[in-house]
Short mmCIF file of C-alpha atoms in Angstrom, two decimals:
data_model
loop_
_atom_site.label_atom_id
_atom_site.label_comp_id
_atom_site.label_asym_id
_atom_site.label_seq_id
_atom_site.Cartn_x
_atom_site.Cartn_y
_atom_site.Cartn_z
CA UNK A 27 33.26 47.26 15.55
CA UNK A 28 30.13 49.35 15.90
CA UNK A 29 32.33 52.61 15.20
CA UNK A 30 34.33 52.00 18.38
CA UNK A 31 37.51 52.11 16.19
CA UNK A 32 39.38 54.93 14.15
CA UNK A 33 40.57 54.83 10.70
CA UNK A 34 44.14 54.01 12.06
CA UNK A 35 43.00 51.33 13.96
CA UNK A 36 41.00 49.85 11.45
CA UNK A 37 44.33 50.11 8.58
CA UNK A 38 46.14 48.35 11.36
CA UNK A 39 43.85 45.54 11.48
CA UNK A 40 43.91 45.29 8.24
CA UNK A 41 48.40 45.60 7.76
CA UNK A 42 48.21 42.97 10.83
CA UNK A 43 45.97 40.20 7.99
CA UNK A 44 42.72 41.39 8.72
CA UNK A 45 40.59 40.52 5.87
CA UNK A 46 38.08 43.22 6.18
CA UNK A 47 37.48 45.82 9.22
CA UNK A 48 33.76 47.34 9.21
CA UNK A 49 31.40 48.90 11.80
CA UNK A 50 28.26 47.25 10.75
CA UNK A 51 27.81 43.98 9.14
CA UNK A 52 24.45 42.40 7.93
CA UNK A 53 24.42 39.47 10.73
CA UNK A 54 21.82 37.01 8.76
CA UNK A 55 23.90 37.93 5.67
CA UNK A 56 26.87 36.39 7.14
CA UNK A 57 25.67 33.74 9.05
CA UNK A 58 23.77 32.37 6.15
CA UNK A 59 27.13 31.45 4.49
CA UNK A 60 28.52 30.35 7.78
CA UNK A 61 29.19 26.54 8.38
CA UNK A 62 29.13 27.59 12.11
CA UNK A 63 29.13 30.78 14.14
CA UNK A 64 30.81 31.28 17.41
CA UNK A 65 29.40 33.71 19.90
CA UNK A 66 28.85 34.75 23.16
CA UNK A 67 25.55 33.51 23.09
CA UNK A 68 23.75 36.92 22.56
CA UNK A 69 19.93 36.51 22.32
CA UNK A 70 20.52 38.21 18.67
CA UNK A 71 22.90 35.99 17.57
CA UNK A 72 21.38 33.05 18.39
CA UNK A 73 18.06 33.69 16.71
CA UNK A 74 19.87 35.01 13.63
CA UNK A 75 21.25 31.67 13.49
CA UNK A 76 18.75 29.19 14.44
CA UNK A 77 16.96 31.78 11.37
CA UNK A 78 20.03 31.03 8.97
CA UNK A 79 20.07 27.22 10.07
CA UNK A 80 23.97 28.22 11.26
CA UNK A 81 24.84 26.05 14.22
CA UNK A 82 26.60 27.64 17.05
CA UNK A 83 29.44 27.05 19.49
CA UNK A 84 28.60 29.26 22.63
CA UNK A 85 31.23 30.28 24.95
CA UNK A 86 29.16 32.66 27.28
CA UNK A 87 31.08 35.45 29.36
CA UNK A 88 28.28 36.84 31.29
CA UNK A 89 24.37 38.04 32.26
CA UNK A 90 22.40 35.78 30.41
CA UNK A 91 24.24 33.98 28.15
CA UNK A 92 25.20 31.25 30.09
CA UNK A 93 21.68 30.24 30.11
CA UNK A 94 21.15 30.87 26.57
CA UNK A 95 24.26 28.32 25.69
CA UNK A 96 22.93 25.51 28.42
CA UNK A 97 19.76 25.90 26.43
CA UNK A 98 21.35 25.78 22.64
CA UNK A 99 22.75 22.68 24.22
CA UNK A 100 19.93 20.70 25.95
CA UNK A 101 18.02 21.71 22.63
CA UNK A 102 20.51 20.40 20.32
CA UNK A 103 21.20 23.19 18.65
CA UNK A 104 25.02 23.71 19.45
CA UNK A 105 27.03 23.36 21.88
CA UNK A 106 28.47 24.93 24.97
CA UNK A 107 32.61 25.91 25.71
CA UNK A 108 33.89 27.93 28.55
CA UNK A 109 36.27 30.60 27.53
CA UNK A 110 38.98 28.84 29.09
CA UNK A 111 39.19 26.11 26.90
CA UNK A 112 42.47 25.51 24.90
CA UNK A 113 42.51 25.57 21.19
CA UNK A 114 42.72 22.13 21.20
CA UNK A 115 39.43 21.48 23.03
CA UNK A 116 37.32 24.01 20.90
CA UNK A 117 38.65 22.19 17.68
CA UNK A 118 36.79 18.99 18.52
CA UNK A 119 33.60 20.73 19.57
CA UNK A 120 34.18 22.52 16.48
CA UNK A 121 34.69 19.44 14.61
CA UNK A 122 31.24 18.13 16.03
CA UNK A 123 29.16 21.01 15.33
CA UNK A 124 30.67 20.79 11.29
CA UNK A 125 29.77 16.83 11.69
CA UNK A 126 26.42 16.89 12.63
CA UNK A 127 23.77 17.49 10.29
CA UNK A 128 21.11 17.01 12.73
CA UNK A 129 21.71 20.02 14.30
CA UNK A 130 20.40 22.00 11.07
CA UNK A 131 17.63 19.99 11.03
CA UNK A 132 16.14 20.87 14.52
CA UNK A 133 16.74 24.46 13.52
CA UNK A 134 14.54 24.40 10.40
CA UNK A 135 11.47 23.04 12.24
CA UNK A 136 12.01 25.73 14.51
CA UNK A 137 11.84 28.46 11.84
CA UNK A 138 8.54 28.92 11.40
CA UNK A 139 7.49 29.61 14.87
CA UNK A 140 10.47 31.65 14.82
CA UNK A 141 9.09 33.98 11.79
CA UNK A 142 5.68 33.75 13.65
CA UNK A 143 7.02 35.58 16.32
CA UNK A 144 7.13 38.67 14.44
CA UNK A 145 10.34 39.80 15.06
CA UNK A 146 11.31 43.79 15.66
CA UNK A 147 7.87 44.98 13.99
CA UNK A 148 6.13 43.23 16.45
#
């Protein structure tokens, strides 16, 4: 929550079945044990995962992250839901993302051009 929440609000999170309230999490940390991560399609989060081989179900809200999911998608490297999808239809694109192994694949030849980059030092 990036400290936008008090104590009380994070014990109530955690009364209403929460099973853990933080304000920083190590992103690669999690998405490495990840089957699949769903996002906004952040520029962050989607490197962190095509890093972690994590595939990703985009549902962009705004700015650039519409183009960042059409691209995840036309690259094969997840795929692309609108926020007003029901339930129902992000289950089977969830479904699809856990089915394909390809998907990992395409991410791990994209890796090392990834590390290449060098990242925040650079």
């Amino acid at each position: 929550h990036c400290g936008g929440l008090s104590d009380f609000q994070a014990r109530k999170l955690l009364r209403a079945g929460a099973a853990q309230v933080t304000d920083f999490v190590d992103q690669r940390a999690a998405l490495a044990q990840a089957d699949v991560a769903i996002t906004h399609g952040g520029l962050n989060t989607v490197l962190d995962a095509v890093a972690q081989s994590t595939p990703l179900l985009a549902i962009p809200l705004a700015f650039d992250q519409p183009g960042i999911a059409a691209r995840l998608a036309h690259h094969g490297l997840g795929i692309r839901a609108s926020r007003f999808y029901t339930s129902h239809q992000i289950a089977r694109r969830l479904r699809r993302l856990l089915d394909d192994r390809a998907i990992k694949q395409r991410m791990s030849r994209l890796q090392p051009q990834l590390a290449a980059c060098g990242g925040v030092e650079r």
